[in-house]
Coordinates of C-alpha atoms and ligand atoms in Angstrom, one line a residue:
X319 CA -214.3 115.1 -9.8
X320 CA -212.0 112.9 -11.8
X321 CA -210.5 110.0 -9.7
X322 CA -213.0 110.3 -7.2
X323 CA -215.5 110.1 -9.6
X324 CA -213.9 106.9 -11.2
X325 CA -213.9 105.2 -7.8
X326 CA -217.6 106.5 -6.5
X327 CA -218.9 105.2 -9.9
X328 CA -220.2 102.9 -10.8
X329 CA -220.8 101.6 -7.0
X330 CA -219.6 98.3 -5.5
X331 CA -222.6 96.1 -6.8
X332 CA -222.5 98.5 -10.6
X333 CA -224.7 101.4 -10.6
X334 CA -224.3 104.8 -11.6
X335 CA -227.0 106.3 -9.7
X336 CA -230.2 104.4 -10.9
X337 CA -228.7 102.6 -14.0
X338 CA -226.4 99.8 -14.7
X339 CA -226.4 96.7 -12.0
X340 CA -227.0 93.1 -12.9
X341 CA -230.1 91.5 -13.9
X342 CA -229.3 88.0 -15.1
X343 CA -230.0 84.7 -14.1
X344 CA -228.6 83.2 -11.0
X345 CA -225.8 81.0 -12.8
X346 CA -224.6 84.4 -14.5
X347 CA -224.5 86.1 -11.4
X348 CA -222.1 83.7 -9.9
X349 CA -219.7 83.6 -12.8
X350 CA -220.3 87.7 -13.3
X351 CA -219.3 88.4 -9.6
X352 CA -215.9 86.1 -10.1
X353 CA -214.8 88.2 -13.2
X354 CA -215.6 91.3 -11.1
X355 CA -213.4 90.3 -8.6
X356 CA -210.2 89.2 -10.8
X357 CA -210.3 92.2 -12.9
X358 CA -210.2 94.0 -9.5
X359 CA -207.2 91.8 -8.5
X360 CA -205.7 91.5 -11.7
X361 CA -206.3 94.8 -13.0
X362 CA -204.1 96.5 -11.0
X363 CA -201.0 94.2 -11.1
X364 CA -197.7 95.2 -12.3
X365 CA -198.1 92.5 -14.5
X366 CA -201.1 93.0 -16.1
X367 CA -200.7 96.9 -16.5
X368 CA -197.1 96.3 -18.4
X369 CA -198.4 94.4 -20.8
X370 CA -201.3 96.2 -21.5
X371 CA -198.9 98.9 -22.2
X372 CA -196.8 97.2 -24.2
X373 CA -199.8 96.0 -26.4
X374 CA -200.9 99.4 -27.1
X375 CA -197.5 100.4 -28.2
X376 CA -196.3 98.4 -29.8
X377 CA -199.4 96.3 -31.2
X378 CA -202.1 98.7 -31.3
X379 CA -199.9 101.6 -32.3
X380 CA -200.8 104.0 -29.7
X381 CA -200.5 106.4 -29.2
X382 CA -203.0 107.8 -31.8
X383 CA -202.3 111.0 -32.6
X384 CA -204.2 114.3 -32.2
X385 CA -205.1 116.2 -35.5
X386 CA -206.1 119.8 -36.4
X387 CA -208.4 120.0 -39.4
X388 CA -207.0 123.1 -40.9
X389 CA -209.0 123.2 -44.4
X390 CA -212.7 122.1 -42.5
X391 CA -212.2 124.7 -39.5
X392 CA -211.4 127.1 -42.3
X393 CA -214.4 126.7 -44.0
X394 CA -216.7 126.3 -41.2
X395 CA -214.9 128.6 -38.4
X396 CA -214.1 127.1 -35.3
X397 CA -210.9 125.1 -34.8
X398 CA -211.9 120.8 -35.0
X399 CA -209.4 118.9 -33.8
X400 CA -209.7 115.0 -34.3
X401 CA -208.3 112.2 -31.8
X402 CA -207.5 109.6 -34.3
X403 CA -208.9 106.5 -33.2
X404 CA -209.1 105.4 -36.6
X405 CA -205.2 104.9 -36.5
X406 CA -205.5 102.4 -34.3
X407 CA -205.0 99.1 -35.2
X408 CA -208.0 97.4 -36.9
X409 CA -209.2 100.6 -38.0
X410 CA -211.3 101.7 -35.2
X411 CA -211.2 102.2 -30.9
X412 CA -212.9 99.2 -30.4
X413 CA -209.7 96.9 -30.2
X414 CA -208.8 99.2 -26.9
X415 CA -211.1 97.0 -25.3
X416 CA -211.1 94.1 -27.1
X417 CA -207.7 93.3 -26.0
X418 CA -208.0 94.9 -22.6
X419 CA -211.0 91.6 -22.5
X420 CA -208.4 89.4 -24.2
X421 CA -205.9 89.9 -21.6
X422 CA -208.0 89.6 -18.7
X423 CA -209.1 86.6 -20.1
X424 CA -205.8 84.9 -20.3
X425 CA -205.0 85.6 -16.8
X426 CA -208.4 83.7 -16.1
X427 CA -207.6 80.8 -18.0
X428 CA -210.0 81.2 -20.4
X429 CA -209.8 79.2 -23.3
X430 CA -212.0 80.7 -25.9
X431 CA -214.1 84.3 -26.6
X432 CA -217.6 84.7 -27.2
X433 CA -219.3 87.5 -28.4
X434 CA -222.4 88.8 -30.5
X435 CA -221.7 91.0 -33.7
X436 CA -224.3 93.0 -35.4
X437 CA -222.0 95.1 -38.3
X438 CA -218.8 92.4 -37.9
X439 CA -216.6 95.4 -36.2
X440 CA -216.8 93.7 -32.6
X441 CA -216.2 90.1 -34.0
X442 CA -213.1 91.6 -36.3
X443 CA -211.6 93.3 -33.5
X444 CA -212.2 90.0 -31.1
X445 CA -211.0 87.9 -33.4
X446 CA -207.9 90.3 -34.1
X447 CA -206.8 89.6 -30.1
X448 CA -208.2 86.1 -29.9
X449 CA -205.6 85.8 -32.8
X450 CA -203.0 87.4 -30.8
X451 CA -203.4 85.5 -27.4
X452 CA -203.8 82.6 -29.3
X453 CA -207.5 82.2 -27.8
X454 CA -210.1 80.3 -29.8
X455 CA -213.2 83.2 -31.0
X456 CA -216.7 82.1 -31.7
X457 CA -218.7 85.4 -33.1
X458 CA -222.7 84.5 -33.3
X459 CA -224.2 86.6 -36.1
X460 CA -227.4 87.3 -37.4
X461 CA -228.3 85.9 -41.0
X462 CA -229.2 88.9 -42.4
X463 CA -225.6 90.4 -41.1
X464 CA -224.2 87.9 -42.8
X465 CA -225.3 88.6 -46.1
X466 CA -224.8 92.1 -45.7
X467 CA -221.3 92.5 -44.2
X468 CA -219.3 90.0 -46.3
X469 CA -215.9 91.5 -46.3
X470 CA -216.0 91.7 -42.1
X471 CA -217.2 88.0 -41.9
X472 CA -214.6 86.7 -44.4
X473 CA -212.1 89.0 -42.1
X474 CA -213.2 87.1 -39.2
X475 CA -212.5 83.8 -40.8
X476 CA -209.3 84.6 -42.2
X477 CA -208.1 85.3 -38.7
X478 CA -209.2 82.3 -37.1
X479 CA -213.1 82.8 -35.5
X480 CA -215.7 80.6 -36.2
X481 CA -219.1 83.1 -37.4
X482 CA -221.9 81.0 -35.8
X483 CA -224.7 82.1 -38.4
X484 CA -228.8 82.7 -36.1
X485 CA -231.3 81.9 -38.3
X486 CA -234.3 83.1 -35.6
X487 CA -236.0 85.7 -35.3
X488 CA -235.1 88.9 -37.2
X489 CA -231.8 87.6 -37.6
X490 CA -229.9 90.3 -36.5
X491 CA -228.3 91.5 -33.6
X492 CA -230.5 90.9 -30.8
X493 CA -230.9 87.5 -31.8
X494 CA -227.0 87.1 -32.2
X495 CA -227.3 87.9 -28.4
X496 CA -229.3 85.7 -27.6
X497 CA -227.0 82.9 -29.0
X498 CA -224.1 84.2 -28.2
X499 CA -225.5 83.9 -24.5
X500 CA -226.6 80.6 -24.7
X501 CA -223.3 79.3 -25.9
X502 CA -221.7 81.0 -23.5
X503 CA -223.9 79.6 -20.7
X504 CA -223.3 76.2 -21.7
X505 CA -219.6 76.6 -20.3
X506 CA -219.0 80.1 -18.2
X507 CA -215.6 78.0 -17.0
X508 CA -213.9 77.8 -19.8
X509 CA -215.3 80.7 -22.1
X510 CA -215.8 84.5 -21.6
X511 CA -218.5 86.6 -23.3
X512 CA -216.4 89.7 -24.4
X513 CA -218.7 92.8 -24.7
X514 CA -218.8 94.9 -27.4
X515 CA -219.3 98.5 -25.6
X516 CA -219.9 99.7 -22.1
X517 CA -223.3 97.6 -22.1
X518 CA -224.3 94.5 -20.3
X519 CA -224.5 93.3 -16.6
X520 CA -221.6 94.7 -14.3
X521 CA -218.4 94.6 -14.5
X522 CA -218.9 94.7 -18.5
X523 CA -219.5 98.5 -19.0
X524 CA -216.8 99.2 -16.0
X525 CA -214.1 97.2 -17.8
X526 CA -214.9 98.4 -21.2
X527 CA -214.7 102.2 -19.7
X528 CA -211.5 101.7 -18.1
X529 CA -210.0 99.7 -21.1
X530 CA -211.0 103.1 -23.1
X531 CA -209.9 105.3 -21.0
X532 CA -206.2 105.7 -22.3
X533 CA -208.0 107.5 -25.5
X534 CA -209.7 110.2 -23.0
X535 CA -206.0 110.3 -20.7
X536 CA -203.9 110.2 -24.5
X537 CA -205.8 113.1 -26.2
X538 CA -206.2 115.6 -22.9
X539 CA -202.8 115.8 -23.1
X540 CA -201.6 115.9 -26.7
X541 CA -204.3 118.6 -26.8
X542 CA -202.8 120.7 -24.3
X543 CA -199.1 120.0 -26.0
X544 CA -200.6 121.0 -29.2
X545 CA -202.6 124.7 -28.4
X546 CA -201.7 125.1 -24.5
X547 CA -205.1 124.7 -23.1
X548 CA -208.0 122.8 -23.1
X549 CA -210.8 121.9 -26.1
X550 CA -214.3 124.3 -25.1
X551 CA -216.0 121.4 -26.6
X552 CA -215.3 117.5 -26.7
X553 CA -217.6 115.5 -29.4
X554 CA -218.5 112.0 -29.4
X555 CA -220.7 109.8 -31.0
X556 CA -222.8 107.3 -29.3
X557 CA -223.6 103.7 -30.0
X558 CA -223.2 102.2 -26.8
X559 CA -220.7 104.4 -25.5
X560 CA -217.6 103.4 -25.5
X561 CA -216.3 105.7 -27.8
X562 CA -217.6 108.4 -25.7
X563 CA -216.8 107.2 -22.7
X564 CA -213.3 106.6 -23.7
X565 CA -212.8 110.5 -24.7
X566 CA -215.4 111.9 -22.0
X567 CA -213.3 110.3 -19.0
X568 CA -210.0 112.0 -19.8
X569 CA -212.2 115.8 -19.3
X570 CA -215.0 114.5 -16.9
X571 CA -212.9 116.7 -14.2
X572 CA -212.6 119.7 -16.4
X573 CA -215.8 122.1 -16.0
X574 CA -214.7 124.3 -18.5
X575 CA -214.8 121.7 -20.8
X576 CA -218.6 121.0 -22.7
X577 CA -219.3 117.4 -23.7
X578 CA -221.6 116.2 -26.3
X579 CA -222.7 112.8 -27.1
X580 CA -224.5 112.7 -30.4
X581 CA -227.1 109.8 -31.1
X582 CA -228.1 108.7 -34.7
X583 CA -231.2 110.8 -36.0
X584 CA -231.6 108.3 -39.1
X585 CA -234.5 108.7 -41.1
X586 CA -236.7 110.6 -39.1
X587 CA -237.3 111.2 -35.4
X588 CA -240.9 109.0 -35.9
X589 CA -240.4 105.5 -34.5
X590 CA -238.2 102.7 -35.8
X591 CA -236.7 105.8 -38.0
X592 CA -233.7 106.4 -35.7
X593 CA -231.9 105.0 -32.7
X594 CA -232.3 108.5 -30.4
X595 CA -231.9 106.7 -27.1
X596 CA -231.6 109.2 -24.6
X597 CA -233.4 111.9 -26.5
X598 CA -236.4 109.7 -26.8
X599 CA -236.1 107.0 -24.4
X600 CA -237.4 106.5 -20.9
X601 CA -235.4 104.2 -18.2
X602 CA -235.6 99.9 -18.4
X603 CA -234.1 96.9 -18.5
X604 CA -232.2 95.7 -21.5
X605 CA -229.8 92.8 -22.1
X606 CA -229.2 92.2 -17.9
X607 CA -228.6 96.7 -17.3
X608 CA -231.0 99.8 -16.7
X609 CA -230.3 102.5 -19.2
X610 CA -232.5 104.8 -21.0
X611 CA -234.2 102.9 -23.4
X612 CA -236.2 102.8 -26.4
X613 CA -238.9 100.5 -25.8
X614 CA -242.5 99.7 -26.9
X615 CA -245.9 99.6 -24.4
X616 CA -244.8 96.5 -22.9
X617 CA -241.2 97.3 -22.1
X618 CA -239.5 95.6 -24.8
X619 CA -236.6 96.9 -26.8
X620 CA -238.3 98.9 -29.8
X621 CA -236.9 98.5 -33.2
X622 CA -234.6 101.3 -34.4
X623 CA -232.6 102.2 -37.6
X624 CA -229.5 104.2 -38.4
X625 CA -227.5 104.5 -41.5
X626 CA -224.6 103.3 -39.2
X627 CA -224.8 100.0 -38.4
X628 CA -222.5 100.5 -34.9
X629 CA -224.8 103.1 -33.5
X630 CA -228.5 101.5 -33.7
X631 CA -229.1 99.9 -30.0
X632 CA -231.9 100.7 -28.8
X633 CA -230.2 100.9 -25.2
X634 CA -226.8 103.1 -23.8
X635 CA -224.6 102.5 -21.5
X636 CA -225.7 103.1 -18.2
X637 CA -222.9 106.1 -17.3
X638 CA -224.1 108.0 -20.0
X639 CA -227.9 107.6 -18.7
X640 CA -226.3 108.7 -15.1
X641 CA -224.5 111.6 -17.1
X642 CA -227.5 112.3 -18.8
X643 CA -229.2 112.8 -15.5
X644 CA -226.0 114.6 -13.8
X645 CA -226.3 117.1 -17.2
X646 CA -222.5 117.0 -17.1
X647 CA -223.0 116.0 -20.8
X648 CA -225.2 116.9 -23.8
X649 CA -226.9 114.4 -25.3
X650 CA -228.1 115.7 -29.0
X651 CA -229.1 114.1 -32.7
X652 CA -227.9 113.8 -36.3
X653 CA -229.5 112.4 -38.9
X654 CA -228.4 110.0 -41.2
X655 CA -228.4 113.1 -44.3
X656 CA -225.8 115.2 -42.1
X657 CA -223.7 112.1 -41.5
X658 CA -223.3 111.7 -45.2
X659 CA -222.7 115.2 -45.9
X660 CA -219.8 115.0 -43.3
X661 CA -218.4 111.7 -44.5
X662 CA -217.9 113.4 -48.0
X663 CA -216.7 116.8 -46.4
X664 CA -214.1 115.0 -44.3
X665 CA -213.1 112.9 -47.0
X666 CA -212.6 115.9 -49.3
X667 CA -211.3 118.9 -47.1
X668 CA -209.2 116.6 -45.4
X669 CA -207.8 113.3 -47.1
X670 CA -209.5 111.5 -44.4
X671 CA -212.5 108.7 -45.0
X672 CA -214.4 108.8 -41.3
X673 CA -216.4 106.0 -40.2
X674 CA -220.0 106.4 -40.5
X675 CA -220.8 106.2 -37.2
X676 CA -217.8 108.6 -36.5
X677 CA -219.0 110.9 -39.5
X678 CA -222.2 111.6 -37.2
X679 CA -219.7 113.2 -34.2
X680 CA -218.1 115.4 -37.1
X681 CA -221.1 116.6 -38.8
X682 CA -222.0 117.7 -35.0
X683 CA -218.6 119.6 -34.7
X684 CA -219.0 121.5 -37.5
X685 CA -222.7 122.5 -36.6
X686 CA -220.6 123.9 -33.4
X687 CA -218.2 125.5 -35.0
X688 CA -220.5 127.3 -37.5
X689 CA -222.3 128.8 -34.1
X690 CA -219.6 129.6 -31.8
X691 CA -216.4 130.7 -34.4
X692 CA -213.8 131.4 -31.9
X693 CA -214.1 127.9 -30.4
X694 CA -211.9 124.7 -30.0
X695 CA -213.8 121.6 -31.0
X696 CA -212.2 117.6 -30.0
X697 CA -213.7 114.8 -32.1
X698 CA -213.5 111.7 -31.5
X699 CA -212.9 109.7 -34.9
X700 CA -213.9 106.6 -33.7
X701 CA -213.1 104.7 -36.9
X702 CA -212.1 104.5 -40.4
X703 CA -214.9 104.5 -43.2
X704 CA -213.3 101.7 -45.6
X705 CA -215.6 98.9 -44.3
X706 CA -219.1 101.7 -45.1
X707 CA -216.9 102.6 -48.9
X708 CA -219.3 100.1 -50.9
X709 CA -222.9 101.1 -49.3
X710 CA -221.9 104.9 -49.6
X711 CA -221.2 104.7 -53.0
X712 CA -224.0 102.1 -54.2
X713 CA -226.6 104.4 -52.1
X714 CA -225.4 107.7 -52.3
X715 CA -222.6 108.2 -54.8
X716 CA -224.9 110.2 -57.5
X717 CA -225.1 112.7 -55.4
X718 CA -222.0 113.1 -54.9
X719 CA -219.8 112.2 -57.7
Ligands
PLP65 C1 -218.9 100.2 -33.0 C2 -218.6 101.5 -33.3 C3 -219.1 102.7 -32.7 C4 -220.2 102.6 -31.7 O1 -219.9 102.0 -30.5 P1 -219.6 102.8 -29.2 O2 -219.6 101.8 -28.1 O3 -220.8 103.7 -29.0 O4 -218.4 103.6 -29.3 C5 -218.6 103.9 -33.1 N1 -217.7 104.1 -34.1 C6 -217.1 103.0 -34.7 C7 -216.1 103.2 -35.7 C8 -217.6 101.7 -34.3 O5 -217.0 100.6 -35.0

């Protein structure tokens, strides 16, 4: 399946299957089909590939390593193993694509990055490789982000970005779209919108695969280095994707293998409560792609909630709706309560603080590993849980402490 797979999907003009494409104004199209085009060029260039290389090594710090969880598997049976994308530099896997954009951007010519951020993690890890091509970074943010995620905003600042506050609307990410889209309209030449997960019009969620695929490729093999075969089950959690993707592309080949992307069950599975895309969404058109969707009568985006802020879109990349479809991988739920539970666990059986977003793809691996004892488990820890530290304890450290 593997490299055939990677070059029957998506197809020339960006599907996978039914999902992805373009659906953007004609000025967008243009510019779209020219970026397309140099990262096919470019993309496969001596050039390019060395330094992309070099970048992770020596940069980035990759590889990240593979880790077994000896105290948590021994409590909860199984064997979980964690790809330590939290390692990385910036604290989390999104830089892998960040400065896979960054690059790409340079060779263009590009003079400055634009991008949307709801929780501040896409603009921190922009502005972290906008800082290190010495690219200008203009992050549009909601208001109500703002406030709320101080310490990634002042991050973003100290590193060089302008934060371009929205003040309509709900104030939050959507709008932050919105803006960010606008600005970047105003000169497509000389700026790039840099997307924060394997969403968007084509080439966005193609790019931001393949820029993630070295953590699927890195952790196949350190896995079989470490225990001489293969994990039963691979675990991811799912925001956009590209997490997932990242992990899911190194075993896509491997049959044997069973893959699980796990959606944030927040609140309650009533609506607005979660962000359940695939569980509880039907196909449409969000933000220029078709992807399973959760949407309201008329087809609009319908609010959602999570306790992390990186996994409530109420859209998904448009690979994971084809996977979905393909049921090569399982798409399943955790609620905001078992997130918690395995943030402290990890924390506690292990010395290591999880993302909260990540926490959800652990609380799922040891639900596994509970049911089938004898099996291997491969998590992908997204991210580190510093920047969730003073909500978790303001919200839910009596319970805890
Ligand atoms: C942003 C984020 C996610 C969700 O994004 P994906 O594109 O679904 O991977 C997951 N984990 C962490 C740590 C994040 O910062």
């Amino acid at each position: 399946m593997s490299e055939n797979y990677f070059k029957k999907y998506p197809s020339k003009d960006g599907f996978y299957k039914e999902y992805g494409g373009a659906f953007i104004p004609p000025v967008l199209e243009e510019e779209m089909k020219k970026i397309n085009d140099a990262y096919y060029a470019i993309s496969k260039s001596h050039n390019f590939i060395s330094e992309l290389r070099s970048i992770r090594k020596h940069y980035q710090g990759r590889p990240t390593p593979v880790y077994f969880c000896n105290r948590l598997s021994e409590k909860y049976g199984g064997r979980i193993y964690l790809k330590r994308e939290d390692l990385n530099h910036t604290g989390a896997h999104k830089l892998n694509h960040c400065m896979g954009e960054a690059l790409l951007a340079k060779y263009l010519g590009k003079k400055k990055l634009i991008a949307e951020t709801g929780a501040g993690q896409h603009g921190v890890a922009l502005a972290t490789a906008a800082a290190y091509f010495g690219l200008e970074c203009e992050i549009h943010m909601g208001e109500v982000d703002i406030a709320k995620e101080h310490p990634n905003v002042m991050r973003m600042k100290v590193l060089g970005a302008t934060v371009v506050p929205v003040s309509h609307g709900l104030r939050t990410l959507k709008e932050a779209v919105d803006s960010a889209f606008q600005s970047y309209l105003k000169d497509p030449i000389s700026t790039i919108y840099c997307i924060g997960s394997v969403v968007g019009p084509h080439p966005f969620p193609m790019m931001v695969r393949d820029f993630q695929r070295v953590v699927g490729i890195e952790a196949r093999e350190q896995f079989l280095d470490m225990t001489g075969e293969l994990p039963d089950s691979v675990v991811a959690c799912v925001g956009g994707g590209s997490n997932a993707m990242g992990l899911f592309s190194g075993f896509l080949d491997d049959d044997e293998c069973k893959l699980y992307g796990i959606e944030p069950g927040g609140r309650s599975m009533d609506n607005g409560e979660h962000a359940a895309t695939m569980t509880l969404g039907k196909p449409g058109v969000i933000h220029g792609f078709k992807c399973y969707m959760l949407q309201d009568e008329k087809g609009e985006p319908a609010p959602v909630y999570s306790v992390a802020s990186g996994l409530d879109y109420p859209g998904v990349g448009p690979e994971h709706s084809m996977l979905k479809d393909m049921k090569k991988v399982t798409y399943d739920v955790i609620d905001d309560k078992a997130a918690i539970d395995a943030f402290f666990e990890l924390s506690r059986l292990e010395g290591i603080i999880p993302a909260l977003e990540s926490a959800h793809a652990v609380a799922y691996a040891v639900k596994l590993a509970q049911k089938e004892p004898q099996a291997s488990i491969l998590v992908n820890l997204s991210g580190r849980g510093d920047k969730d530290m003073d909500f978790v304890v303001e919200k839910y450290g009596e319970d805890y402490f």
